Amino acid sequence: MSENNGELILYRTEDGRTDIHLRATDGTVWLTQGEMADLFETTKQNISLHIRKIFAEGELSEEAVVKFYLTTAADEKRYKTMLYRLDLILAVGFRVRSPRGNQFRRWAGTTLAEYLVKGFLLNDQRLKDAERADYFDELLRRIRDIRSSEKRFYQKLRDLFKASSSDYDGSAHTAKTFFATIQNKLVYAITGRTAAELIVERADPAADNMALTNWVGERVRKADAVVSKNYLDAQELDQLNRLVTMFLDFAEDRAMRRIETRMADWIAQTDRFLDFNERSVLMGSGRISREQMEAIVADRYAAFDMRRRTAEALAAEQEAVDELRQLQVEAKQLVSARKRASR
């Protein structure tokens, strides 16, 4: 297991004295022995004893509930640590027989189970309580960002138009062309450019991260470089997310009211929606096709990636030189120390 250990879920004990961060990955959560000791308010040695008994009695298979992962410590060295799956955490909690164990099992069976299934958890009462710190606006911003992601937007529109369009054509080419038209109109409404025009204008092989403002993972990939949303600044991204959310609500309302609309009419409805919201309306398909954009970005990404690889190689060489110099300094210091000791 690498340093990408999934999302951290905070569990706070009922007495409020201990916070435990569980690593959520592979559809479950994981803890170390030390974290289990803190969770169940016991010693690491006691946890280790229970784990050995669980494996010895065949209650759980070690291969199924144990994983290794690597972390980088403050000294820059990488260490391998063992993580234990939820099944084993619960088994240990049952054997410890402490109030903490009972509390955690109840929490895991309700709150945690809902999170692992749905991928999110809402504290409805907290969000409704106006006296508490208000995170509702942040929640809405995050939901808008998710809804405007290309895959989510495509899926939602497909479902809505399938339900409300009397001549819906779901064939791959027709559907992609139709949804690209809708997407272009929304991107143009915010930036004054189609998605392809925006990407060609902003993709810069000489800039850090190719001038992208958003991407998946630690490194910019070629797939990230052909997504228009990844080039938007914070203000543009917020406006696009809001516009997409309003448009989806508009389309969903028409679908729920069983208002039949032909596919071509949906283009006109999109223009009407944008005009009502005082946004620029794209006429035509723009100056650059997606195929042209992808060819241009492929060349630029190749140049960017070459520059990145060269910089990484130079950095690695410099690191090796620095380490050699440090070894030489340490060697000289050792020789000097030995000479002083022999006098």
Coordinates of C-alpha atoms in Angstrom, one line a residue:
M1 CA 0.0 0.0 0.0
S2 CA 1.4 3.4 -1.0
E3 CA 1.2 6.8 0.7
N4 CA -2.2 7.3 -1.0
N5 CA -4.1 5.9 1.9
G6 CA -7.6 7.1 1.0
E7 CA -9.7 9.6 2.8
L8 CA -9.4 10.2 6.6
I9 CA -12.6 9.8 8.6
L10 CA -12.6 11.4 12.1
Y11 CA -14.1 9.4 14.9
R12 CA -14.4 11.1 18.3
T13 CA -15.0 9.0 21.4
E14 CA -18.2 9.7 23.3
D15 CA -16.2 11.1 26.2
G16 CA -14.6 13.6 23.8
R17 CA -11.1 12.8 25.0
T18 CA -9.8 11.0 21.9
D19 CA -10.0 11.7 18.2
I20 CA -9.1 8.8 15.8
H21 CA -8.6 9.2 12.1
L22 CA -9.6 6.0 10.2
R23 CA -8.2 5.5 6.7
A24 CA -11.1 4.9 4.3
T25 CA -10.0 2.8 1.2
D26 CA -11.1 -0.4 -0.6
G27 CA -14.7 0.1 0.8
T28 CA -13.7 -0.2 4.4
V29 CA -11.5 1.5 7.0
W30 CA -8.1 0.7 8.5
L31 CA -6.1 1.4 11.7
T32 CA -2.7 0.6 13.1
Q33 CA -2.2 -1.2 16.4
G34 CA -1.2 2.0 18.1
E35 CA -4.4 3.7 16.9
M36 CA -6.5 0.8 18.1
A37 CA -4.8 1.1 21.5
D38 CA -5.9 4.7 21.6
L39 CA -9.4 3.9 20.4
F40 CA -10.0 1.2 23.0
E41 CA -8.1 2.9 25.7
T42 CA -5.6 0.1 26.3
T43 CA -2.0 -0.8 25.6
K44 CA -0.5 -1.7 22.2
Q45 CA 0.8 -4.9 23.8
N46 CA -2.8 -5.9 24.7
I47 CA -4.0 -5.1 21.2
S48 CA -1.2 -7.3 19.7
L49 CA -2.1 -10.2 22.0
H50 CA -5.8 -10.1 20.9
I51 CA -4.7 -10.0 17.2
R52 CA -2.5 -13.0 17.6
K53 CA -5.4 -14.9 19.3
I54 CA -7.8 -13.9 16.6
F55 CA -5.5 -15.3 13.9
A56 CA -4.6 -18.4 15.9
E57 CA -8.2 -19.3 16.5
G58 CA -9.1 -18.9 12.8
E59 CA -11.7 -16.2 13.5
L60 CA -10.2 -14.1 10.7
S61 CA -7.5 -14.7 8.0
E62 CA -4.4 -12.5 8.4
E63 CA -4.1 -12.1 4.6
A64 CA -7.7 -10.7 4.4
V65 CA -7.4 -8.1 7.1
V66 CA -3.8 -6.9 7.1
K67 CA -2.1 -4.4 4.7
F68 CA 1.2 -2.6 4.6
Y69 CA 1.6 1.0 3.6
L70 CA 4.6 3.4 3.3
T71 CA 4.9 6.7 5.0
T72 CA 7.6 9.4 4.8
A73 CA 8.8 10.5 8.2
A74 CA 10.3 13.8 9.2
D75 CA 13.8 12.5 8.5
E76 CA 12.7 11.9 4.9
K77 CA 13.0 8.1 5.3
R78 CA 10.2 5.8 4.2
Y79 CA 8.8 3.3 6.7
K80 CA 6.5 0.4 6.3
T81 CA 3.6 0.2 8.7
M82 CA 0.8 -2.4 9.2
L83 CA -2.8 -1.5 8.8
Y84 CA -5.7 -3.6 10.0
R85 CA -9.1 -3.8 8.4
L86 CA -12.5 -2.9 10.0
D87 CA -13.4 -6.6 10.5
L88 CA -10.4 -7.0 12.8
I89 CA -10.9 -3.7 14.6
L90 CA -14.4 -4.8 15.5
A91 CA -13.1 -8.3 16.6
V92 CA -10.5 -6.7 18.8
G93 CA -13.0 -4.2 20.2
F94 CA -15.3 -7.1 21.2
R95 CA -12.5 -8.9 23.0
V96 CA -11.3 -5.8 24.8
R97 CA -14.8 -5.6 26.4
S98 CA -14.5 -1.9 27.2
P99 CA -17.2 0.9 27.0
R100 CA -15.1 2.3 24.2
G101 CA -15.4 -0.9 22.2
N102 CA -19.2 -0.9 22.6
Q103 CA -19.4 2.7 21.5
F104 CA -17.3 2.2 18.4
R105 CA -19.3 -0.9 17.3
R106 CA -22.5 1.1 17.5
W107 CA -20.9 3.9 15.5
A108 CA -19.5 1.5 12.9
G109 CA -22.8 -0.2 12.5
T110 CA -24.7 3.0 11.8
T111 CA -22.8 6.2 10.9
L112 CA -19.7 4.5 9.4
A113 CA -21.8 2.0 7.5
E114 CA -23.8 4.8 5.9
Y115 CA -20.6 6.6 4.9
L116 CA -19.0 3.5 3.3
V117 CA -22.1 2.8 1.2
K118 CA -23.0 6.3 0.1
G119 CA -19.6 8.0 0.1
F120 CA -20.9 10.8 2.2
L121 CA -22.5 11.5 5.6
L122 CA -24.7 14.4 6.6
N123 CA -25.5 15.6 10.1
D124 CA -28.9 17.0 9.2
Q125 CA -29.6 18.5 12.7
R126 CA -26.2 20.3 12.7
L127 CA -26.9 21.8 9.2
K128 CA -30.3 22.9 10.3
D129 CA -29.1 24.5 13.5
A130 CA -28.6 28.2 12.8
E131 CA -26.7 28.8 16.1
R132 CA -23.8 26.5 15.1
A133 CA -21.0 27.4 12.7
D134 CA -22.5 27.4 9.2
Y135 CA -20.9 24.9 6.8
F136 CA -23.9 24.7 4.6
D137 CA -22.5 27.1 2.0
E138 CA -19.3 25.1 1.8
L139 CA -21.4 21.9 1.4
L140 CA -23.3 23.6 -1.5
R141 CA -20.1 24.7 -3.2
R142 CA -18.8 21.1 -3.1
I143 CA -22.0 19.6 -4.4
R144 CA -22.1 22.1 -7.2
D145 CA -18.5 21.2 -8.2
I146 CA -19.3 17.5 -8.2
R147 CA -22.5 18.1 -10.3
S148 CA -20.5 20.1 -12.9
S149 CA -17.8 17.4 -13.4
E150 CA -18.0 16.2 -17.0
K151 CA -18.9 12.6 -16.2
R152 CA -21.6 13.6 -13.7
F153 CA -23.0 16.3 -16.0
Y154 CA -23.1 13.9 -19.0
Q155 CA -24.8 11.2 -17.0
K156 CA -27.4 13.5 -15.5
L157 CA -28.3 15.2 -18.8
R158 CA -28.5 11.8 -20.5
D159 CA -31.0 10.6 -17.9
L160 CA -33.1 13.8 -18.0
F161 CA -33.2 14.1 -21.8
K162 CA -34.0 10.4 -22.1
A163 CA -37.0 10.9 -19.9
S164 CA -38.2 14.2 -21.5
S165 CA -37.3 14.0 -25.2
S166 CA -39.7 12.3 -27.5
D167 CA -36.9 11.8 -30.1
Y168 CA -34.0 11.0 -27.8
D169 CA -31.2 9.3 -29.6
G170 CA -28.7 7.7 -27.2
S171 CA -26.3 6.4 -29.8
A172 CA -22.7 7.2 -28.9
H173 CA -21.9 9.7 -31.6
T174 CA -25.3 11.6 -31.5
A175 CA -25.3 11.8 -27.7
K176 CA -21.7 13.0 -27.4
T177 CA -22.3 15.7 -30.1
F178 CA -25.5 16.8 -28.4
F179 CA -24.0 17.0 -24.9
A180 CA -20.8 18.7 -26.2
T181 CA -23.1 21.4 -27.7
I182 CA -24.8 21.9 -24.3
Q183 CA -21.4 21.9 -22.5
N184 CA -19.9 24.4 -25.0
K185 CA -22.8 26.8 -24.4
L186 CA -22.4 26.7 -20.7
V187 CA -18.6 27.2 -20.8
Y188 CA -19.0 30.0 -23.4
A189 CA -21.5 31.7 -21.1
I190 CA -18.8 32.0 -18.5
T191 CA -15.6 32.5 -20.5
G192 CA -16.7 33.8 -23.9
R193 CA -15.0 30.7 -25.5
T194 CA -16.0 27.1 -26.3
A195 CA -14.4 24.3 -24.3
A196 CA -11.9 23.6 -27.2
E197 CA -11.1 27.3 -27.7
L198 CA -10.5 27.8 -24.0
I199 CA -8.1 24.8 -23.7
V200 CA -6.1 25.8 -26.8
E201 CA -5.8 29.4 -25.5
R202 CA -4.7 28.4 -22.0
A203 CA -2.7 25.2 -22.3
D204 CA 0.9 26.3 -22.0
P205 CA 3.7 23.6 -22.1
A206 CA 6.1 26.1 -20.6
A207 CA 4.0 26.9 -17.5
D208 CA 3.9 25.1 -14.2
N209 CA 1.5 22.2 -14.5
M210 CA 0.8 23.3 -18.1
A211 CA -1.3 26.2 -16.7
L212 CA -4.0 23.9 -15.3
T213 CA -5.6 25.0 -12.1
N214 CA -7.2 21.7 -11.3
W215 CA -6.3 18.1 -11.9
V216 CA -6.7 14.6 -10.5
G217 CA -3.8 13.1 -8.5
E218 CA -0.4 14.5 -7.8
R219 CA 0.8 14.9 -11.4
V220 CA -0.9 16.5 -14.5
R221 CA -1.8 13.7 -17.0
K222 CA -2.7 14.0 -20.6
A223 CA -6.4 13.2 -19.8
D224 CA -6.4 16.2 -17.4
A225 CA -5.2 18.6 -20.2
V226 CA -8.2 18.1 -22.4
V227 CA -10.8 19.0 -19.8
S228 CA -11.9 22.7 -20.0
K229 CA -12.9 22.9 -16.4
N230 CA -9.3 22.2 -15.3
Y231 CA -8.2 25.6 -16.7
L232 CA -10.7 27.8 -15.0
D233 CA -9.7 30.2 -12.2
A234 CA -11.6 30.1 -8.9
Q235 CA -14.1 32.8 -9.9
E236 CA -14.9 31.2 -13.2
L237 CA -15.2 27.7 -11.6
D238 CA -17.6 29.0 -9.1
Q239 CA -19.7 30.7 -11.8
L240 CA -19.7 27.6 -14.0
N241 CA -20.7 25.3 -11.0
R242 CA -23.6 27.6 -10.2
L243 CA -24.7 27.8 -13.8
V244 CA -24.6 24.0 -14.3
T245 CA -26.6 23.5 -11.1
M246 CA -29.3 26.0 -12.2
F247 CA -29.5 24.4 -15.6
L248 CA -29.8 20.9 -14.3
D249 CA -32.5 22.0 -11.9
F250 CA -34.3 23.7 -14.9
A251 CA -34.0 20.5 -17.0
E252 CA -35.0 18.3 -14.1
D253 CA -38.1 20.4 -13.4
R254 CA -39.2 20.1 -17.1
A255 CA -38.6 16.4 -17.0
M256 CA -40.6 16.0 -13.7
R257 CA -43.5 17.9 -15.2
R258 CA -43.5 15.6 -18.3
I259 CA -42.9 18.4 -20.7
E260 CA -41.9 16.6 -23.9
T261 CA -39.1 18.4 -25.8
R262 CA -37.4 17.3 -28.9
M263 CA -33.6 17.1 -28.9
A264 CA -33.3 20.1 -31.2
D265 CA -35.7 22.1 -29.0
W266 CA -33.4 21.4 -26.0
I267 CA -30.7 23.5 -27.7
A268 CA -33.2 26.4 -28.0
Q269 CA -34.2 25.9 -24.4
T270 CA -30.6 26.1 -23.3
D271 CA -30.2 29.4 -25.2
R272 CA -33.4 30.7 -23.6
F273 CA -32.1 29.6 -20.1
L274 CA -28.8 31.5 -20.7
D275 CA -30.5 34.6 -22.1
F276 CA -32.8 34.7 -19.1
N277 CA -29.8 34.6 -16.8
E278 CA -28.2 37.4 -18.8
R279 CA -25.4 35.2 -20.1
S280 CA -23.7 35.3 -23.5
V281 CA -25.2 32.8 -25.9
L282 CA -23.0 30.8 -28.2
M283 CA -24.1 30.7 -31.8
G284 CA -22.6 28.0 -33.9
S285 CA -20.0 25.4 -32.9
G286 CA -16.9 27.7 -32.4
R287 CA -13.7 28.1 -34.3
I288 CA -11.9 25.0 -33.1
S289 CA -13.2 21.4 -33.1
R290 CA -12.5 19.0 -30.3
E291 CA -10.4 16.9 -32.7
Q292 CA -8.3 19.9 -33.6
M293 CA -7.9 20.7 -29.9
E294 CA -6.9 17.2 -28.9
A295 CA -4.2 17.2 -31.6
I296 CA -2.8 20.6 -30.5
V297 CA -2.9 19.5 -26.8
A298 CA -1.2 16.2 -27.6
D299 CA 1.8 18.1 -29.0
R300 CA 1.9 20.6 -26.1
Y301 CA 1.6 17.9 -23.5
A302 CA 4.5 16.0 -25.1
A303 CA 6.6 19.2 -24.9
F304 CA 5.5 19.8 -21.3
D305 CA 6.1 16.2 -20.2
M306 CA 9.6 16.3 -21.8
R307 CA 10.4 19.5 -19.9
R308 CA 9.1 18.0 -16.7
R309 CA 11.1 14.7 -17.1
T310 CA 14.3 16.7 -17.8
A311 CA 13.7 18.9 -14.7
E312 CA 13.1 15.8 -12.6
A313 CA 16.3 14.1 -13.9
L314 CA 18.4 17.2 -13.2
A315 CA 16.9 17.5 -9.7
A316 CA 17.7 13.8 -9.1
E317 CA 21.3 14.3 -10.3
Q318 CA 21.7 17.4 -8.0
E319 CA 20.3 15.4 -5.1
A320 CA 22.9 12.7 -5.7
V321 CA 25.7 15.3 -5.9
D322 CA 24.5 16.9 -2.6
E323 CA 24.4 13.5 -0.9
L324 CA 27.9 12.7 -2.1
R325 CA 29.2 16.0 -0.8
Q326 CA 27.5 15.3 2.5
L327 CA 29.2 11.9 2.7
Q328 CA 32.6 13.4 1.9
V329 CA 32.1 16.0 4.7
E330 CA 31.1 13.3 7.2
A331 CA 34.0 11.1 6.1
K332 CA 36.5 14.0 6.8
Q333 CA 34.8 14.7 10.1
L334 CA 35.2 11.0 11.0
V335 CA 38.9 11.0 10.1
S336 CA 39.5 14.1 12.1
A337 CA 37.8 12.7 15.1
R338 CA 39.9 9.5 14.9
K339 CA 43.1 11.5 14.7
R340 CA 42.1 13.5 17.7
A341 CA 41.3 10.3 19.6
S342 CA 44.6 8.7 18.8
R343 CA 46.7 11.6 20.2

